[in-house]
Coordinates of C-alpha atoms and ligand atoms in Angstrom, one line a residue:
M604 CA 14.4 -12.4 56.9
T605 CA 15.9 -14.5 54.2
R606 CA 19.5 -14.8 55.3
E607 CA 20.1 -18.1 53.7
S608 CA 20.0 -16.8 50.1
T609 CA 22.8 -14.3 50.8
T610 CA 25.2 -16.8 52.5
T611 CA 24.6 -20.2 51.1
A612 CA 25.5 -21.8 47.8
H613 CA 23.1 -24.6 46.8
N614 CA 22.0 -26.4 43.7
G615 CA 25.0 -25.1 41.9
F616 CA 23.8 -21.5 42.2
V617 CA 26.4 -18.8 42.6
R618 CA 26.1 -17.1 46.0
S619 CA 24.5 -13.7 46.0
D620 CA 27.5 -12.3 47.9
T621 CA 29.7 -13.4 45.0
I622 CA 27.5 -11.8 42.4
R623 CA 27.4 -8.6 44.4
H624 CA 31.2 -8.5 44.6
A625 CA 31.6 -9.2 40.9
F626 CA 29.1 -6.4 40.2
S627 CA 30.7 -3.9 42.4
V628 CA 34.1 -4.6 40.7
A629 CA 32.6 -4.2 37.3
M630 CA 30.8 -1.0 38.3
S631 CA 34.1 0.4 39.7
D632 CA 35.9 -0.4 36.5
M633 CA 33.2 1.2 34.4
Y634 CA 33.2 4.4 36.6
Q635 CA 37.0 4.6 36.5
N636 CA 36.8 4.7 32.7
E637 CA 34.0 7.2 32.7
V638 CA 35.4 9.5 35.4
P639 CA 39.2 9.2 35.5
L640 CA 39.4 11.6 38.5
Y641 CA 37.7 8.7 40.5
Q642 CA 40.8 6.6 39.8
D643 CA 43.0 9.3 41.4
L644 CA 40.8 9.3 44.4
L645 CA 41.1 5.6 44.8
T646 CA 44.9 5.8 44.8
L647 CA 44.8 8.6 47.4
V648 CA 42.4 6.6 49.6
A649 CA 44.6 3.4 49.3
D650 CA 47.7 5.4 50.3
V651 CA 46.0 7.1 53.3
N652 CA 44.5 3.7 54.5
K653 CA 47.9 2.0 54.3
A654 CA 49.6 4.8 56.2
T655 CA 46.8 4.9 58.8
L656 CA 46.9 1.1 59.5
E657 CA 50.7 1.3 59.9
K658 CA 50.5 4.1 62.3
D659 CA 47.4 3.0 64.3
T660 CA 47.9 -0.6 65.4
L661 CA 44.9 -0.4 67.7
L662 CA 42.7 0.4 64.8
A663 CA 44.2 -2.4 62.7
A664 CA 43.5 -4.9 65.5
Q665 CA 39.9 -3.6 65.9
L666 CA 39.2 -4.0 62.2
A667 CA 40.8 -7.5 62.3
H668 CA 38.5 -8.5 65.2
T669 CA 35.3 -7.3 63.4
G670 CA 36.3 -8.9 60.0
E671 CA 36.4 -5.5 58.3
L672 CA 40.1 -5.5 57.4
P673 CA 39.8 -7.7 54.2
R674 CA 36.7 -5.8 53.1
L675 CA 38.4 -2.4 53.3
D676 CA 39.8 -2.3 49.8
M677 CA 36.5 -3.4 48.2
E678 CA 34.4 -1.0 50.3
R679 CA 32.4 1.4 48.3
H680 CA 28.9 2.8 47.9
G681 CA 27.2 4.3 44.9
A682 CA 24.1 6.4 44.2
I683 CA 21.4 6.5 41.6
R684 CA 18.2 8.5 41.1
L685 CA 15.1 6.9 39.7
G686 CA 12.1 8.5 38.0
T687 CA 9.1 6.2 38.5
A688 CA 7.6 3.6 40.9
N689 CA 8.0 0.9 38.2
E690 CA 11.8 1.7 38.0
L691 CA 12.1 1.5 41.7
A692 CA 10.2 -1.8 42.0
M693 CA 12.3 -3.5 39.3
M694 CA 15.5 -2.1 40.8
R695 CA 14.6 -3.8 44.1
R696 CA 14.2 -7.1 42.3
L697 CA 17.6 -6.5 40.5
F698 CA 19.4 -5.8 43.7
A699 CA 17.8 -8.8 45.4
V700 CA 19.7 -11.1 42.9
M701 CA 22.9 -9.7 44.5
G702 CA 21.6 -10.1 48.1
M703 CA 21.0 -6.4 48.5
H704 CA 17.8 -5.3 50.2
P705 CA 16.2 -1.9 51.0
V706 CA 17.3 -0.7 54.4
G707 CA 16.0 2.6 55.9
Y708 CA 13.9 5.5 54.6
Y709 CA 15.4 8.9 54.0
D710 CA 13.2 11.9 53.3
L711 CA 15.2 14.6 51.6
A712 CA 12.4 17.1 50.8
P713 CA 12.8 19.0 54.1
A714 CA 16.4 19.7 52.9
S715 CA 15.1 21.1 49.6
V716 CA 15.9 18.0 47.5
P717 CA 12.8 16.6 45.8
V718 CA 13.4 12.8 46.5
H719 CA 13.0 10.1 49.0
S720 CA 15.4 7.3 49.3
T721 CA 16.5 4.0 50.7
A722 CA 19.9 2.1 50.7
F723 CA 20.2 -1.3 49.1
R724 CA 22.7 -3.4 51.0
A725 CA 23.5 -6.8 52.5
L726 CA 21.9 -7.4 55.8
D727 CA 24.1 -9.4 58.1
S728 CA 27.8 -9.2 59.2
A729 CA 29.0 -12.2 57.3
S730 CA 27.5 -11.0 54.0
L731 CA 28.6 -7.4 54.6
N732 CA 32.2 -8.6 55.2
Q733 CA 32.1 -10.6 52.0
S734 CA 31.1 -7.5 50.1
P735 CA 29.9 -4.2 51.7
F736 CA 28.8 -2.7 48.4
R737 CA 25.6 -0.6 48.8
V738 CA 23.6 1.8 46.6
F739 CA 21.8 4.9 47.9
T740 CA 18.7 4.9 45.7
S741 CA 16.4 7.9 45.4
L742 CA 13.0 8.2 43.8
L743 CA 12.2 11.6 42.3
R744 CA 9.0 13.2 43.7
L745 CA 7.3 14.7 40.7
D746 CA 4.4 15.5 43.0
L747 CA 6.5 18.3 44.4
I748 CA 6.6 20.1 41.0
D749 CA 3.7 22.4 41.0
D750 CA 3.8 23.5 37.4
E751 CA 1.3 21.0 36.0
A752 CA 2.4 21.2 32.3
L753 CA 6.0 20.7 33.3
R754 CA 5.1 17.8 35.5
A755 CA 3.1 16.2 32.6
A756 CA 6.1 16.6 30.3
A757 CA 8.4 15.0 32.8
E758 CA 6.0 12.1 33.3
E759 CA 5.8 11.6 29.6
A760 CA 9.5 11.6 29.1
L761 CA 9.9 9.1 32.0
S762 CA 7.2 6.8 30.7
A763 CA 8.9 6.5 27.3
R764 CA 12.2 5.2 28.7
H765 CA 13.2 1.7 29.5
I766 CA 16.1 1.6 31.9
F767 CA 16.6 -2.2 32.1
T768 CA 17.7 -4.5 29.3
D769 CA 15.4 -7.4 28.2
E770 CA 18.2 -9.7 29.2
A771 CA 18.5 -8.3 32.7
I772 CA 14.8 -8.6 33.2
A773 CA 14.7 -12.2 32.0
L774 CA 17.6 -13.1 34.3
I775 CA 15.9 -11.5 37.3
E776 CA 12.7 -13.5 36.5
Q777 CA 14.8 -16.6 36.2
F778 CA 16.4 -15.9 39.6
E779 CA 13.1 -15.5 41.2
R780 CA 11.6 -18.6 39.6
D781 CA 14.6 -21.0 40.2
G782 CA 15.9 -19.4 43.4
G783 CA 19.4 -18.6 42.0
L784 CA 21.6 -18.3 39.0
G785 CA 24.3 -20.6 37.7
A786 CA 27.9 -19.4 36.9
A787 CA 27.3 -18.5 33.2
D788 CA 24.0 -16.7 34.0
S789 CA 25.5 -14.8 36.9
A790 CA 28.2 -13.5 34.6
R791 CA 25.6 -12.5 32.0
F792 CA 23.5 -10.9 34.8
V793 CA 26.4 -8.7 36.0
Q794 CA 27.0 -7.4 32.4
A795 CA 23.3 -6.9 31.7
A796 CA 22.7 -5.1 35.0
L797 CA 25.6 -2.8 34.5
E798 CA 24.0 -1.4 31.4
T799 CA 21.3 0.3 33.5
F800 CA 24.0 2.4 35.4
R801 CA 26.0 3.5 32.3
W802 CA 26.4 7.1 31.3
H803 CA 24.6 8.2 28.1
K804 CA 25.8 11.3 26.4
D805 CA 22.8 11.6 24.0
T806 CA 19.8 12.7 25.9
P807 CA 16.2 11.7 24.8
I808 CA 14.8 15.2 25.5
S809 CA 15.1 18.7 24.0
K810 CA 17.4 21.4 25.3
T811 CA 14.3 23.5 26.0
L812 CA 12.7 20.9 28.2
Y813 CA 16.0 20.1 29.9
Q814 CA 16.3 23.8 30.7
Q815 CA 12.8 24.1 32.1
L816 CA 13.3 21.0 34.3
S817 CA 16.6 22.3 35.4
D818 CA 15.1 25.7 36.4
Q819 CA 12.7 23.8 38.6
H820 CA 15.5 21.8 40.2
R821 CA 18.7 20.5 38.6
L822 CA 18.1 17.1 40.1
I823 CA 14.8 16.8 38.1
A824 CA 16.7 17.4 34.8
D825 CA 19.4 14.9 35.9
V826 CA 16.7 12.2 36.2
V827 CA 14.2 13.0 33.5
G828 CA 16.7 14.2 30.9
F829 CA 18.6 10.9 30.5
K830 CA 18.1 7.5 29.1
G831 CA 18.9 5.8 32.4
P832 CA 19.9 6.3 36.1
H833 CA 23.7 6.7 35.5
I834 CA 25.7 6.0 38.6
N835 CA 26.4 9.5 39.9
H836 CA 29.2 8.6 42.3
L837 CA 31.2 5.8 43.9
T838 CA 32.6 6.2 47.3
P839 CA 35.6 4.3 48.8
R840 CA 35.9 4.0 52.6
T841 CA 38.9 5.7 54.2
L842 CA 40.2 5.4 57.7
D843 CA 41.2 9.0 57.9
I844 CA 39.0 11.4 56.1
D845 CA 40.8 14.6 57.3
A846 CA 44.0 13.3 55.6
V847 CA 42.1 12.5 52.4
Q848 CA 40.5 16.0 52.4
Q849 CA 43.9 17.5 52.6
G850 CA 45.4 15.2 50.1
M851 CA 42.7 15.9 47.6
A852 CA 43.6 19.6 47.4
E853 CA 47.3 18.6 47.1
R854 CA 46.6 16.2 44.2
G855 CA 44.4 18.6 42.3
I856 CA 41.1 17.0 43.1
P857 CA 38.8 19.9 44.1
P858 CA 37.2 18.9 47.4
K859 CA 33.9 20.1 48.8
A860 CA 34.3 22.7 51.6
I861 CA 32.6 20.9 54.4
I862 CA 33.1 17.3 55.7
E863 CA 29.5 16.2 56.4
G864 CA 28.6 14.4 59.6
P865 CA 30.2 14.5 63.1
P866 CA 33.5 16.3 63.8
P867 CA 36.8 14.4 64.1
R868 CA 36.9 12.2 67.2
H869 CA 39.0 9.4 68.8
C870 CA 36.1 7.0 68.4
P871 CA 34.4 7.7 65.1
I872 CA 30.6 7.5 65.1
L873 CA 28.2 7.0 62.2
L874 CA 29.6 8.5 59.0
R875 CA 31.7 11.4 57.8
Q876 CA 31.7 12.2 54.1
T877 CA 33.3 14.6 51.6
S878 CA 33.3 14.7 47.8
F879 CA 34.9 16.3 44.8
K880 CA 32.8 18.6 42.8
A881 CA 30.7 17.4 39.9
L882 CA 32.2 17.5 36.5
Q883 CA 31.0 19.7 33.7
E884 CA 30.2 17.2 30.9
S885 CA 29.2 17.7 27.3
V886 CA 26.0 16.1 26.3
N887 CA 23.9 16.1 23.1
F888 CA 20.2 17.2 23.3
R889 CA 17.8 15.7 20.8
K890 CA 16.2 18.0 18.3
A891 CA 12.7 17.6 16.8
D892 CA 14.3 16.4 13.5
G893 CA 16.1 13.6 15.3
T894 CA 19.5 15.2 15.1
Y895 CA 21.4 16.5 18.2
E896 CA 22.7 19.8 19.5
A897 CA 25.6 20.2 22.0
G898 CA 25.0 21.2 25.6
E899 CA 26.4 20.6 29.1
H900 CA 25.3 18.8 32.2
S901 CA 27.0 18.3 35.6
A902 CA 26.0 15.5 37.9
R903 CA 28.8 13.0 38.4
F904 CA 31.3 13.2 41.1
G905 CA 33.5 11.3 43.5
E906 CA 33.0 10.9 47.3
I907 CA 34.9 9.6 50.3
E908 CA 33.5 8.3 53.5
Q909 CA 34.8 7.3 56.9
R910 CA 32.6 5.0 58.9
G911 CA 32.3 4.7 62.6
V912 CA 30.3 2.9 65.2
A913 CA 26.5 2.6 64.7
L914 CA 24.5 4.5 67.2
T915 CA 21.4 3.3 69.2
A916 CA 18.2 5.3 69.1
K917 CA 19.5 7.1 72.2
G918 CA 22.8 7.9 70.6
R919 CA 21.2 9.0 67.4
A920 CA 18.9 11.4 69.2
L921 CA 22.0 12.9 70.9
Y922 CA 23.8 13.1 67.5
D923 CA 20.8 14.8 65.9
E924 CA 20.5 17.3 68.8
L925 CA 24.2 18.3 68.8
L926 CA 24.3 18.6 65.0
A927 CA 21.2 20.8 65.0
Q928 CA 22.8 22.9 67.8
A929 CA 26.0 23.5 65.8
R930 CA 23.9 24.5 62.7
N931 CA 21.7 26.8 64.8
D932 CA 24.7 28.4 66.3
L933 CA 26.1 29.0 62.8
G934 CA 22.8 30.5 61.8
A935 CA 23.3 29.6 58.1
T936 CA 23.8 26.6 55.9
P937 CA 27.4 25.4 56.2
N938 CA 29.3 26.5 53.1
E939 CA 32.8 27.5 51.8
D940 CA 32.7 30.9 53.5
N941 CA 31.8 29.7 57.0
A942 CA 33.5 26.3 56.9
A943 CA 36.2 27.0 59.5
K944 CA 33.6 28.5 61.9
Y945 CA 31.2 25.7 61.4
M946 CA 33.8 23.0 62.2
K947 CA 34.7 24.8 65.4
L948 CA 31.1 25.0 66.4
L949 CA 30.6 21.4 65.5
S950 CA 33.5 20.3 67.7
A951 CA 32.3 22.4 70.6
A952 CA 28.8 21.0 70.4
F953 CA 30.1 17.4 70.2
S954 CA 32.2 17.7 73.3
A955 CA 29.0 16.6 75.0
F956 CA 29.2 13.2 73.2
P957 CA 31.3 10.7 75.1
D958 CA 34.4 9.7 73.1
D959 CA 35.5 6.4 74.4
Y960 CA 34.1 3.0 73.5
Q961 CA 33.5 1.9 77.1
T962 CA 31.4 4.9 77.9
L963 CA 29.5 4.7 74.6
H964 CA 28.7 1.1 75.6
D965 CA 27.9 1.7 79.2
E966 CA 25.5 4.6 78.4
A967 CA 23.9 2.5 75.6
L968 CA 24.8 5.1 73.0
A969 CA 26.3 2.8 70.4
Y970 CA 26.1 -0.8 69.2
F971 CA 28.9 -3.3 69.9
Y972 CA 29.9 -6.9 69.1
Y973 CA 30.6 -8.8 72.3
Q974 CA 33.5 -11.2 72.0
P975 CA 34.5 -13.8 74.6
V976 CA 37.9 -13.5 76.3
C977 CA 38.6 -17.0 77.7
D978 CA 42.0 -15.8 79.2
G979 CA 40.0 -13.3 81.2
L980 CA 37.9 -16.0 82.6
E981 CA 41.0 -17.8 83.6
Q982 CA 41.8 -14.9 85.9
D983 CA 38.3 -14.3 87.1
T984 CA 36.5 -17.2 88.8
S985 CA 34.2 -15.2 91.0
E986 CA 30.7 -16.6 91.7
R987 CA 29.2 -13.4 90.3
T988 CA 31.0 -13.7 87.0
L989 CA 30.0 -17.4 86.7
A990 CA 26.4 -16.5 87.5
L991 CA 26.4 -13.8 84.8
I992 CA 27.9 -15.9 82.0
T993 CA 25.5 -18.7 82.7
S994 CA 22.4 -16.6 82.7
D995 CA 20.0 -16.1 79.9
P996 CA 21.4 -13.3 77.8
K997 CA 18.0 -11.6 77.7
T998 CA 18.1 -11.0 81.5
L999 CA 21.5 -9.2 81.5
N1000 CA 21.3 -5.5 81.9
Q1001 CA 23.7 -2.8 80.7
D1002 CA 25.5 -2.8 84.2
D1003 CA 26.0 -6.6 84.1
L1004 CA 27.5 -6.3 80.7
S1005 CA 29.7 -3.4 81.7
Q1006 CA 30.9 -5.5 84.6
L1007 CA 31.9 -8.4 82.4
I1008 CA 33.8 -6.1 80.2
R1009 CA 35.6 -4.5 83.1
Q1010 CA 36.4 -7.9 84.5
G1011 CA 38.1 -8.7 81.2
V1012 CA 35.8 -11.6 80.4
L1013 CA 34.0 -9.9 77.5
R1014 CA 35.6 -7.6 74.9
I1015 CA 33.6 -5.1 72.8
E1016 CA 34.3 -4.1 69.3
P1017 CA 32.3 -1.3 67.5
I1018 CA 29.6 -2.4 65.0
V1019 CA 30.3 -0.3 62.0
Y1020 CA 27.4 2.0 60.7
E1021 CA 26.3 0.6 57.4
D1022 CA 23.7 3.2 56.5
F1023 CA 23.4 6.9 55.6
L1024 CA 22.5 10.2 57.2
P1025 CA 19.8 12.4 55.7
V1026 CA 21.3 15.8 56.6
S1027 CA 24.7 14.7 55.2
A1028 CA 23.1 13.2 52.1
A1029 CA 21.3 16.6 51.5
G1030 CA 24.7 18.3 51.8
I1031 CA 26.2 15.9 49.2
F1032 CA 23.3 16.4 46.8
Q1033 CA 23.4 20.1 47.1
S1034 CA 27.1 20.6 46.7
N1035 CA 27.0 18.6 43.5
L1036 CA 24.0 20.2 42.0
Q1037 CA 25.3 23.7 42.7
E1038 CA 21.8 24.2 44.0
D1039 CA 21.8 26.6 46.9
K1040 CA 18.5 28.2 46.6
P1041 CA 16.3 26.5 49.2
S1042 CA 13.1 25.2 47.7
D1043 CA 10.2 25.2 50.0
Y1044 CA 8.7 21.8 49.5
A1045 CA 5.3 21.6 51.2
G1046 CA 4.9 17.8 50.7
T1047 CA 5.2 15.8 53.9
S1048 CA 7.4 12.8 54.4
N1049 CA 5.7 9.8 52.8
K1050 CA 7.3 6.5 53.7
D1051 CA 4.1 4.5 52.9
E1052 CA 4.1 5.9 49.4
F1053 CA 7.7 5.0 49.0
E1054 CA 7.2 1.5 50.1
Q1055 CA 4.2 1.2 47.8
A1056 CA 6.4 2.2 44.9
L1057 CA 9.1 -0.1 46.0
G1058 CA 6.7 -3.0 46.3
A1059 CA 8.0 -4.0 49.8
A1060 CA 8.7 -2.6 53.2
V1061 CA 12.1 -1.3 54.0
Y1062 CA 14.2 -3.0 56.7
D1063 CA 14.6 -1.1 60.0
E1064 CA 18.3 -0.5 60.4
M1065 CA 18.1 -0.3 64.2
A1066 CA 16.5 -3.8 64.3
L1067 CA 19.4 -5.1 62.2
Y1068 CA 22.1 -3.6 64.5
T1069 CA 20.2 -4.8 67.6
D1070 CA 20.1 -8.3 66.1
M1071 CA 23.9 -8.3 65.4
Q1072 CA 24.6 -7.2 69.0
R1073 CA 22.3 -9.7 70.5
Q1074 CA 23.7 -12.6 68.4
S1075 CA 27.2 -11.7 69.4
L1076 CA 26.3 -11.8 73.1
T1077 CA 24.6 -15.1 72.8
Q1078 CA 27.6 -16.6 71.0
S1079 CA 30.1 -15.1 73.5
L1080 CA 28.2 -16.5 76.5
Q1081 CA 28.1 -19.9 74.9
A1082 CA 31.8 -19.8 74.2
L1083 CA 32.5 -18.8 77.8
Q1084 CA 30.2 -21.4 79.2
S1085 CA 31.8 -24.2 77.3
F1086 CA 35.2 -22.9 78.3
T1087 CA 34.2 -23.2 82.0
Q1088 CA 32.8 -26.7 81.4
R1089 CA 36.1 -27.8 79.9
R1090 CA 38.1 -26.4 82.7
P1091 CA 39.3 -28.8 85.5
K1092 CA 37.2 -28.5 88.6
T1093 CA 40.1 -27.6 90.9
E1094 CA 40.7 -24.4 89.1
L1095 CA 37.1 -23.3 89.7
S1096 CA 37.4 -22.9 93.5
Ligands
OOG286 C1 22.9 10.8 46.7 C2 23.5 11.6 47.7 C3 23.6 10.9 49.0 C4 25.4 9.9 50.5 O1 26.5 9.2 50.5 O2 24.9 10.4 51.5 C5 24.8 10.0 49.2 C6 22.9 11.4 45.3 O3 23.5 12.4 45.1 O4 22.2 10.8 44.5 O5 25.2 9.4 48.3
NI287 NI1 27.3 8.9 48.6

């Protein structure tokens, strides 16, 4: 794993973290201009976050301990949809310049969305705290269109478009060749890369083809019908999504009916998301004589998310089970009409999910940073504690760690979930495509094919969280050990 490139400045090159931050600010400015309602959403989220931090001092302290407080205002993710393997492979190289790497594989076909996806993001805590910007990136699965003539027309339209500027490609190649970009080139890169994500009102295809593609699936028209993969939403992070959901309605921002993800809890887990509905936008379709005719398209929206602790495989299995249970009990896809009933069923199902951090830790349901509490060691000088803090971290089991926490020698802080959820993502896709007819995609999940298109393997998010947790334990034990070594002998007995 190449951590160095995301954290270190060398040879006068600008750090990837810095380029990522500059890019995410430029992208946010562009989107605020393109979609003014997004600006209103940002104001609302900032208001709610400020009020929440003032009210909840425990939460404020927790975010200070994990380094998330300064990143809160810059926290956002975006999403794009790509049409071909070549586009995806070049996008991977573009994001690498900004220290963003593909993490996770999401198959949306079972949820009637003909794409598979990954998330480009920074990998380690230090880089994430510098700039948590990430992009949910989907690749259209044309293999799921069974009308052959239509598939061929879609392929032809996609092969005719060039979504990256020559300057962006040249700078990506320069980055790969030299190992970095200087200040002037980094600034040029940010501007050149931004072009790919821009909205284009004039479409390169005819109204008829657009309509045929849209009849297959609106998402296909959204990808094939445009010059480039316009950013379709940007998502700020809120500390209280229920307050934002309510505030949206009050401020005239039409919210989606259901908050995706887990129900409200004391200790937030994974990710909760809601959005405002996609705008109806006027576009110009290209006619055979090269002139344009007016039409409409809707794809771009705003989204809000609240992030909680990352779950272990065991915790995730429990999450998936309880979510499926609530959906089964509802007996339908959650929507406007059954929203209240669904939220009730969801809360009932999740009463089986422990809701305090100590239990989530002790039952190994979630990932935590361990932090040393030297004052605690001052109080506790038992042989057992000394033996535990001086042992090899690999030999400590969950009970040993729980004991050190209860003794007040270690503190735990939740490791925030940095990724996405396929069922939630499908809900976000669908609500914004106004696509509620289920499509029965027969194609099976195909991670290998996705990685082949990407030109690289995706990182395993669980391995990244495990690493973060393990590293924090090693560092904590080292700190405690050096504390005992510095302590005068008399205090030890
Ligand atoms: C992506 C939808 C998924 C999320 O936050 O889960 C997503 C898209 O609409 O392209 O952004
Ligand atoms: Ni999103």
